[in-house]
Coordinates of C-alpha atoms and ligand atoms in Angstrom, one line a residue:
X14 CA 11.5 2.0 -8.6
X15 CA 12.6 -0.1 -11.3
X16 CA 11.1 0.1 -14.6
X17 CA 10.0 -2.9 -16.8
X18 CA 7.7 -3.3 -20.2
X19 CA 4.9 -3.2 -18.6
X20 CA 5.1 0.6 -17.2
X21 CA 6.5 1.2 -20.1
X22 CA 3.5 0.4 -21.7
X23 CA 1.5 2.1 -19.8
X24 CA 2.4 5.2 -19.5
X25 CA 2.9 5.1 -23.2
X26 CA -1.0 4.0 -23.0
X27 CA -1.7 7.0 -20.9
X28 CA -0.1 10.0 -23.1
X29 CA -1.2 7.8 -26.2
X30 CA -5.0 7.6 -24.5
X31 CA -4.9 11.6 -23.9
X32 CA -4.8 11.8 -27.1
X33 CA -6.6 10.1 -28.0
X34 CA -10.1 11.7 -25.5
X35 CA -8.6 15.1 -27.2
X36 CA -9.4 14.2 -30.0
X37 CA -12.6 12.9 -29.5
X38 CA -14.0 16.7 -27.4
X39 CA -12.5 18.3 -30.4
X40 CA -14.8 15.8 -33.0
X41 CA -11.7 14.3 -35.0
X42 CA -13.2 10.6 -34.8
X43 CA -10.9 8.8 -37.5
X44 CA -7.5 10.1 -34.7
X45 CA -9.5 9.2 -32.5
X46 CA -10.2 5.5 -34.1
X47 CA -6.3 5.7 -34.2
X48 CA -5.1 6.3 -30.9
X49 CA -7.4 3.8 -29.6
X50 CA -5.9 1.5 -31.5
X51 CA -2.9 2.1 -30.3
X52 CA -4.1 2.1 -26.8
X53 CA -6.0 -1.2 -27.4
X54 CA -1.9 -2.7 -28.3
X55 CA -0.1 -0.4 -25.4
X56 CA -3.0 -2.6 -23.0
X57 CA -2.8 -5.7 -24.6
X58 CA 1.6 -5.3 -24.1
X59 CA 0.6 -3.7 -21.1
X60 CA -1.7 -6.9 -19.6
X61 CA 1.8 -9.3 -21.6
X62 CA 4.0 -8.0 -18.5
X63 CA 2.2 -9.6 -16.1
X64 CA 3.0 -12.7 -14.9
X65 CA -1.1 -13.4 -13.2
X66 CA -3.4 -15.1 -15.0
X67 CA -5.5 -13.7 -14.0
X68 CA -4.5 -10.1 -14.3
X69 CA -3.7 -10.7 -17.6
X70 CA -7.2 -11.7 -18.3
X71 CA -8.5 -8.6 -17.0
X72 CA -6.5 -6.1 -18.6
X73 CA -6.5 -7.7 -22.1
X74 CA -10.6 -7.4 -21.6
X75 CA -9.8 -3.3 -21.1
X76 CA -7.8 -4.2 -24.2
X77 CA -10.5 -5.1 -26.5
X78 CA -12.7 -2.4 -24.6
X79 CA -10.4 0.4 -26.4
X80 CA -10.9 -1.7 -30.0
X81 CA -14.7 -1.4 -29.4
X82 CA -14.2 2.4 -29.0
X83 CA -11.3 2.5 -32.0
X84 CA -14.5 0.6 -34.2
X85 CA -17.7 3.0 -32.5
X86 CA -15.0 6.5 -33.1
X87 CA -14.0 5.4 -36.8
X88 CA -17.4 4.1 -38.6
X89 CA -18.4 7.5 -39.2
X90 CA -21.7 7.8 -38.1
X91 CA -23.7 11.0 -36.8
X92 CA -24.9 10.0 -33.5
X93 CA -20.9 10.3 -32.6
X94 CA -21.7 14.2 -33.1
X95 CA -24.0 13.3 -29.8
X96 CA -21.7 11.1 -27.6
X97 CA -18.8 13.8 -28.5
X98 CA -21.1 15.9 -26.5
X99 CA -22.2 14.5 -24.5
X100 CA -19.5 13.0 -23.1
X101 CA -18.0 16.8 -24.0
X102 CA -19.9 18.5 -21.3
X103 CA -19.0 15.1 -18.9
X104 CA -15.8 16.5 -19.3
X105 CA -16.0 20.0 -19.0
X106 CA -14.2 19.9 -15.5
X107 CA -10.9 19.4 -17.5
X108 CA -9.6 16.3 -18.4
X109 CA -5.3 18.3 -18.8
X110 CA -6.0 19.3 -15.0
X111 CA -6.9 15.5 -14.0
X112 CA -4.3 14.5 -16.1
X113 CA -1.9 16.8 -13.7
X114 CA -3.2 14.6 -10.4
X115 CA -3.2 11.5 -12.2
X116 CA 0.7 12.5 -12.8
X117 CA 1.3 12.6 -8.7
X118 CA -1.2 10.0 -8.4
X119 CA 2.0 7.7 -10.0
X120 CA 4.3 9.8 -8.2
X121 CA 2.4 7.5 -5.0
X122 CA 3.7 4.0 -6.4
X123 CA 5.8 2.9 -4.3
X124 CA 8.2 -0.5 -5.4
X125 CA 7.7 -3.3 -3.4
X126 CA 10.9 -6.7 -2.3
X127 CA 8.8 -7.4 0.6
X128 CA 7.4 -11.0 1.3
X129 CA 5.0 -12.8 3.7
X130 CA 7.8 -14.4 5.3
X131 CA 10.1 -11.2 5.8
X132 CA 7.2 -10.6 8.6
X133 CA 7.5 -12.1 11.7
X134 CA 3.9 -13.5 13.6
X135 CA 1.0 -12.4 12.8
X136 CA 0.1 -15.1 11.1
X137 CA -3.8 -15.0 12.0
X138 CA -4.3 -11.5 10.9
X139 CA -2.2 -12.7 7.0
X140 CA -4.3 -14.9 6.7
X141 CA -7.3 -12.6 7.1
X142 CA -5.9 -10.8 4.3
X143 CA -5.0 -13.7 2.4
X144 CA -8.4 -14.7 2.5
X145 CA -10.0 -12.1 1.6
X146 CA -8.2 -11.2 -2.1
X147 CA -7.8 -15.6 -2.8
X148 CA -12.4 -14.6 -3.0
X149 CA -11.9 -11.6 -4.5
X150 CA -9.7 -13.0 -7.4
X151 CA -10.7 -16.2 -7.2
X152 CA -13.6 -17.5 -10.2
X153 CA -16.7 -17.5 -8.5
X154 CA -19.4 -21.6 -9.7
X155 CA -21.4 -19.9 -12.5
X156 CA -24.9 -17.8 -10.7
X157 CA -23.1 -17.8 -7.7
X158 CA -22.2 -14.3 -5.6
X159 CA -19.7 -14.3 -3.2
X160 CA -18.3 -10.8 -1.4
X161 CA -15.0 -10.1 -0.6
X162 CA -13.6 -7.9 1.8
X163 CA -12.4 -4.9 -0.2
X164 CA -11.6 -2.6 2.8
X165 CA -9.7 -2.9 5.5
X166 CA -8.5 -1.2 8.8
X167 CA -5.1 -2.1 10.6
X168 CA -5.2 -0.4 13.9
X169 CA -3.0 -0.5 16.6
X170 CA 0.2 0.1 18.4
X171 CA 3.3 2.4 16.5
X172 CA 5.8 -0.5 14.6
X173 CA 4.3 -3.6 14.7
X174 CA 4.0 -4.4 11.1
X175 CA 0.8 -2.3 9.2
X176 CA 3.0 -1.2 6.9
X177 CA 5.0 -4.1 6.1
X178 CA 1.8 -5.9 5.7
X179 CA 0.4 -3.5 3.3
X180 CA 3.7 -4.0 1.6
X181 CA 4.0 -7.5 1.6
X182 CA -0.2 -6.9 0.1
X183 CA 0.7 -5.5 -2.7
X184 CA 3.9 -7.9 -3.7
X185 CA 2.4 -11.1 -3.2
X186 CA 0.1 -9.7 -6.0
X187 CA 2.4 -8.5 -7.5
X188 CA -0.3 -5.4 -7.7
X189 CA 0.5 -1.4 -7.6
X190 CA 1.3 -0.3 -4.1
X191 CA 0.0 4.0 -4.0
X192 CA 1.3 4.9 -0.7
X193 CA -0.3 7.3 0.8
X194 CA -0.1 9.4 3.6
X195 CA -3.7 11.3 4.2
X196 CA -1.8 14.0 6.9
X197 CA 0.0 14.9 3.7
X198 CA -2.0 15.1 0.9
X199 CA -4.7 17.0 2.9
X200 CA -2.3 19.7 3.5
X201 CA -0.5 19.1 0.2
X202 CA -3.3 19.2 -1.5
X203 CA -5.7 21.0 0.9
X204 CA -8.5 22.4 -1.1
X205 CA -8.3 20.1 -4.1
X206 CA -8.0 16.9 -2.0
X207 CA -10.9 15.3 -3.1
X208 CA -10.0 15.4 -6.6
X209 CA -6.4 13.9 -5.9
X210 CA -8.1 10.3 -4.3
X211 CA -10.6 10.7 -7.5
X212 CA -7.6 10.6 -9.5
X213 CA -5.5 7.6 -6.6
X214 CA -8.9 5.9 -7.1
X215 CA -9.2 6.3 -10.9
X216 CA -5.5 5.0 -11.5
X217 CA -5.8 2.1 -9.0
X218 CA -8.5 1.0 -10.8
X219 CA -7.0 1.6 -14.3
X220 CA -3.9 -0.7 -12.7
X221 CA -5.9 -3.0 -11.2
X222 CA -5.2 -4.9 -8.8
X223 CA -4.2 -2.3 -6.4
X224 CA -3.3 -1.8 -3.4
X225 CA -3.9 1.6 -1.8
X226 CA -2.1 2.0 1.5
X227 CA -3.1 5.1 3.6
X228 CA -1.7 6.0 7.2
X229 CA -2.0 8.2 9.4
X230 CA -6.0 6.8 8.8
X231 CA -7.5 9.3 11.7
X232 CA -6.3 12.7 9.7
X233 CA -9.7 11.8 7.2
X234 CA -11.4 12.8 10.7
X235 CA -11.6 15.7 10.4
X236 CA -11.9 16.6 15.2
X237 CA -15.3 17.3 15.7
X238 CA -15.6 21.0 17.8
X239 CA -14.0 22.1 14.3
X240 CA -15.4 23.5 12.7
X241 CA -16.4 21.3 9.6
X242 CA -15.3 23.0 7.1
X243 CA -17.0 22.3 3.3
X244 CA -12.7 22.0 1.8
X245 CA -13.2 19.0 4.5
X246 CA -16.4 17.8 4.1
X247 CA -15.5 16.7 0.6
X248 CA -12.5 15.0 1.1
X249 CA -14.9 13.5 3.8
X250 CA -17.4 12.4 1.1
X251 CA -14.7 12.1 -2.0
X252 CA -13.2 8.4 -0.2
X253 CA -16.3 7.3 1.9
X254 CA -18.4 6.6 -2.3
X255 CA -14.5 5.3 -3.5
X256 CA -14.8 3.6 -0.1
X257 CA -18.1 2.2 -1.3
X258 CA -16.7 0.9 -4.5
X259 CA -17.2 2.2 -8.1
X260 CA -17.6 -1.9 -8.4
X261 CA -19.9 -2.0 -10.1
X262 CA -21.2 -6.8 -11.3
X263 CA -19.4 -6.6 -14.1
X264 CA -16.5 -5.1 -13.5
X265 CA -13.4 -7.3 -12.4
X266 CA -10.8 -5.0 -11.1
X267 CA -9.9 -5.2 -7.5
X268 CA -8.8 -1.8 -5.7
X269 CA -8.1 -2.6 -1.5
X270 CA -8.0 0.0 -0.1
X271 CA -5.6 -1.0 3.3
X272 CA -6.3 1.6 6.3
X273 CA -3.8 1.7 9.2
X274 CA -3.5 3.5 12.2
X275 CA -2.6 3.6 16.1
X276 CA -5.0 6.7 17.2
X277 CA -9.2 3.6 16.0
X278 CA -10.7 5.5 18.6
X279 CA -10.7 8.9 16.3
X280 CA -12.7 7.5 13.8
X281 CA -16.5 8.2 13.0
X282 CA -18.6 6.0 12.1
X283 CA -19.5 6.8 9.6
X284 CA -16.4 6.0 7.5
X285 CA -15.2 2.9 10.1
X286 CA -19.1 1.2 9.0
X287 CA -17.3 1.3 5.6
X288 CA -14.8 -1.3 6.9
X289 CA -16.0 -5.0 7.1
X290 CA -12.8 -5.8 8.4
X291 CA -10.7 -4.3 11.6
X292 CA -7.1 -6.4 12.2
X293 CA -5.4 -5.6 15.6
X294 CA -2.3 -5.7 14.9
X295 CA -0.9 -6.0 18.9
X296 CA 2.5 -6.0 20.1
X297 CA 4.3 -9.1 18.8
X298 CA 3.6 -12.3 21.7
X299 CA 6.7 -15.0 22.6
X300 CA 7.2 -17.2 19.1
X301 CA 6.2 -13.1 17.2
X302 CA 9.0 -11.9 19.3
X303 CA 11.2 -15.4 18.1
X304 CA 10.1 -14.7 14.4
X305 CA 11.0 -11.1 14.5
X306 CA 14.6 -11.5 16.2
X307 CA 15.3 -14.9 13.6
X308 CA 14.4 -11.9 10.7
X309 CA 16.3 -9.6 11.8
X310 CA 19.7 -11.6 13.1
X311 CA 19.7 -15.1 12.0
X312 CA 18.8 -15.0 8.5
X313 CA 21.1 -11.6 8.6
X314 CA 23.9 -14.3 9.3
X315 CA 24.5 -13.8 13.0
X316 CA 24.5 -15.8 15.9
X317 CA 24.4 -14.7 20.1
X318 CA 26.1 -16.0 22.3
X319 CA 22.7 -17.2 24.3
X320 CA 20.3 -19.1 23.9
X321 CA 17.8 -16.2 21.8
X322 CA 15.2 -16.9 24.4
X323 CA 17.7 -14.8 26.7
X324 CA 17.1 -12.2 23.8
X325 CA 13.1 -13.4 23.8
X326 CA 12.0 -12.3 26.8
X327 CA 13.8 -9.0 26.8
X328 CA 12.2 -7.7 24.4
X329 CA 8.8 -8.3 25.8
X330 CA 7.1 -5.3 25.0
X331 CA 9.1 -4.2 22.4
X332 CA 6.9 -3.7 18.6
X333 CA 8.7 -4.7 15.7
X334 CA 10.1 -2.1 15.0
X335 CA 11.8 -1.8 18.7
X336 CA 13.4 -5.1 17.6
X337 CA 15.1 -4.7 14.7
X338 CA 15.8 -1.1 16.0
X339 CA 17.6 -3.2 19.5
X340 CA 19.4 -5.9 16.7
X341 CA 20.7 -3.1 14.1
X342 CA 21.9 -1.5 17.5
X343 CA 23.4 -5.0 19.1
X344 CA 25.7 -5.5 15.8
X345 CA 26.3 -2.1 15.7
X346 CA 28.0 -2.2 19.0
X347 CA 29.2 -6.0 18.5
X348 CA 30.9 -4.9 14.9
X349 CA 32.4 -2.0 16.3
X350 CA 34.1 -4.4 19.1
X351 CA 35.4 -7.1 16.5
X352 CA 37.7 -4.3 13.8
X353 CA 39.4 -2.3 16.0
X354 CA 41.2 -0.9 12.8
X355 CA 38.3 -0.3 10.9
X356 CA 39.3 3.4 12.2
X357 CA 42.9 3.9 10.8
X358 CA 42.1 2.2 7.5
X359 CA 38.8 5.0 7.1
X360 CA 41.9 7.6 7.2
X361 CA 44.1 5.3 4.8
X362 CA 41.5 5.7 1.8
X363 CA 38.9 3.8 0.6
X364 CA 42.1 1.4 -1.4
X365 CA 42.9 0.5 2.3
X366 CA 39.3 0.2 2.8
X367 CA 38.4 -1.5 0.2
X368 CA 41.0 -5.1 0.4
X369 CA 39.4 -5.3 4.1
X370 CA 36.8 -8.2 5.4
X371 CA 34.6 -6.8 8.7
X372 CA 34.7 -9.4 10.8
X373 CA 31.4 -10.7 12.6
X374 CA 31.3 -12.3 15.6
X375 CA 29.1 -13.7 17.6
X376 CA 26.3 -11.1 19.6
X377 CA 27.3 -11.8 23.5
X378 CA 25.0 -10.4 27.1
X379 CA 27.2 -7.0 27.0
X380 CA 26.1 -6.1 22.6
X381 CA 22.5 -7.3 24.6
X382 CA 22.8 -5.5 27.2
X383 CA 24.1 -2.0 25.9
X384 CA 21.3 -2.5 23.2
X385 CA 18.7 -2.7 26.2
X386 CA 20.2 0.6 27.9
X387 CA 19.4 3.0 24.6
X388 CA 16.1 1.4 22.9
X389 CA 13.3 1.1 24.7
X390 CA 9.6 0.5 24.0
X391 CA 7.6 3.5 23.7
X392 CA 3.9 1.6 23.8
X393 CA 2.7 1.8 27.9
X394 CA 0.0 -0.6 29.1
X395 CA -2.3 2.4 29.2
X396 CA -2.0 2.8 25.1
X397 CA -2.4 -1.4 25.5
X398 CA -5.7 -1.3 27.5
X399 CA -7.2 1.4 24.9
X400 CA -6.4 -0.5 22.2
X401 CA -8.5 -4.1 23.5
X402 CA -11.0 -1.8 24.7
X403 CA -11.4 0.1 21.5
X404 CA -10.9 -3.7 19.9
X405 CA -13.7 -5.8 21.5
X406 CA -15.9 -2.6 21.7
X407 CA -15.7 -2.1 17.0
X408 CA -15.9 -6.7 17.3
X409 CA -19.6 -5.9 19.9
X410 CA -20.7 -2.8 16.4
X411 CA -20.0 -5.1 13.7
Ligands
LIG257 N1 6.2 -8.3 13.0 C1 7.2 -7.6 12.3 N2 8.1 -9.1 11.2 C2 9.7 -8.6 10.5 N3 10.0 -7.2 11.1 C3 9.1 -6.0 11.7 C4 7.3 -6.8 12.6 N4 6.9 -5.5 12.8 C5 7.5 -4.7 12.9 N5 8.9 -4.9 11.7 C6 10.4 -3.5 11.3 O1 9.2 -3.1 11.7 C7 9.1 -1.8 11.2 C8 8.8 -0.7 11.2 O2 7.7 -1.6 10.8 P1 6.4 -1.5 10.2 O3 6.5 0.3 9.4 O4 4.9 -2.1 9.7 O5 5.4 -0.5 11.1 P2 3.9 0.2 11.1 O6 3.0 -1.0 11.9 O7 3.2 0.5 9.9 O8 4.0 1.1 12.2 P3 3.2 2.5 12.5 O9 2.1 2.9 13.5 O10 4.7 3.3 13.1 O11 3.3 3.8 11.3 C9 9.8 -2.3 9.6 O12 10.6 -1.8 8.4 C10 10.4 -3.9 10.6 O13 11.9 -3.5 9.8
LIG258 MG1 4.0 2.8 9.8

């Protein structure tokens, strides 16, 4: 993960915020005021690190809130005592605990360089997602309310670009990308999972705009006959309330939750009703396969002896991931053929290798055929029918 000044300011801010809150809870108000002032400055630096004016504006607002807190605790007034007692009660659950979770949450962040142009096909899907955050982040006319989607469910066969879509969304928004595999979360934190989910949303809120990607989303719905433990119920209800949005009207922070699943029919209606947009990410059609092949072959400097449309025809029924694997396998067979002396060079050592430039040839029909022998699509016609049925049914329910 790359470290930039904004990230440094943010982690320093978190450290100082803890100091401010500890001081406040102990009643050391002038220390708290000084630390809040420092928080404001660090948040201002964090704001300056974004190139997006709307993100900057929103973070500067947060910085202003810390300044106000600093002023509030700096002026010695009796009313602090009651503020202190109220808040101490609220936080009796243990701020240290919560901080531990927030540290774990920061580890879920992933740096992404994926751009929209790295995703072949799925034009309509890309446009729906862009429209969702465009509406959420653009200025609304005074006095006008426009609701925007903040929860999107992506469903479809494996390897069709769901994770890519989420990464590109985060990349193009300059947003933090929290990539969460729900089954890992539940098995790692079990009874504590709902605390982690709250911490996740709290950090995502502070670092807005954020994209929370919840993969294997169906794992959040326990099987109906599992006896439904209290812990599981708590996880689901915490998550449902986070999906309903902490967003108040004045809150301009933006968290886009993207759930992804290969098994949408396992989700229960309470969960589904939170996703205003459910987007089917299907197997690529001809045009999409052609652009995926361009991404994984042409743009990587490879040519084919046959018309590329032969490859398009041969990959009917393949998901994007399988097309990528097919390209890699074909490229490997070509490079082996074109570089027969490479193994000898390996035996001679690194110096000999570093002087050698790999030879490249156009990919032949044989390269394609030998790759097709090894890579097979896993999505069956039955599965496709199931996705289509669910898609129709779900459209009628919305
Ligand atoms: N539309 C696409 N354009 C370009 N490459 C793609 C596309 N779809 C898939 N790929 C390739 O396949 C890989 C896997 O895609 P991705 O992880 O987004 O699939 P997924 O839908 O999230 O799968 P799963 O349901 O198994 O999690 C990508 O890293 C990319 O290399
Ligand atoms: Mg995925």
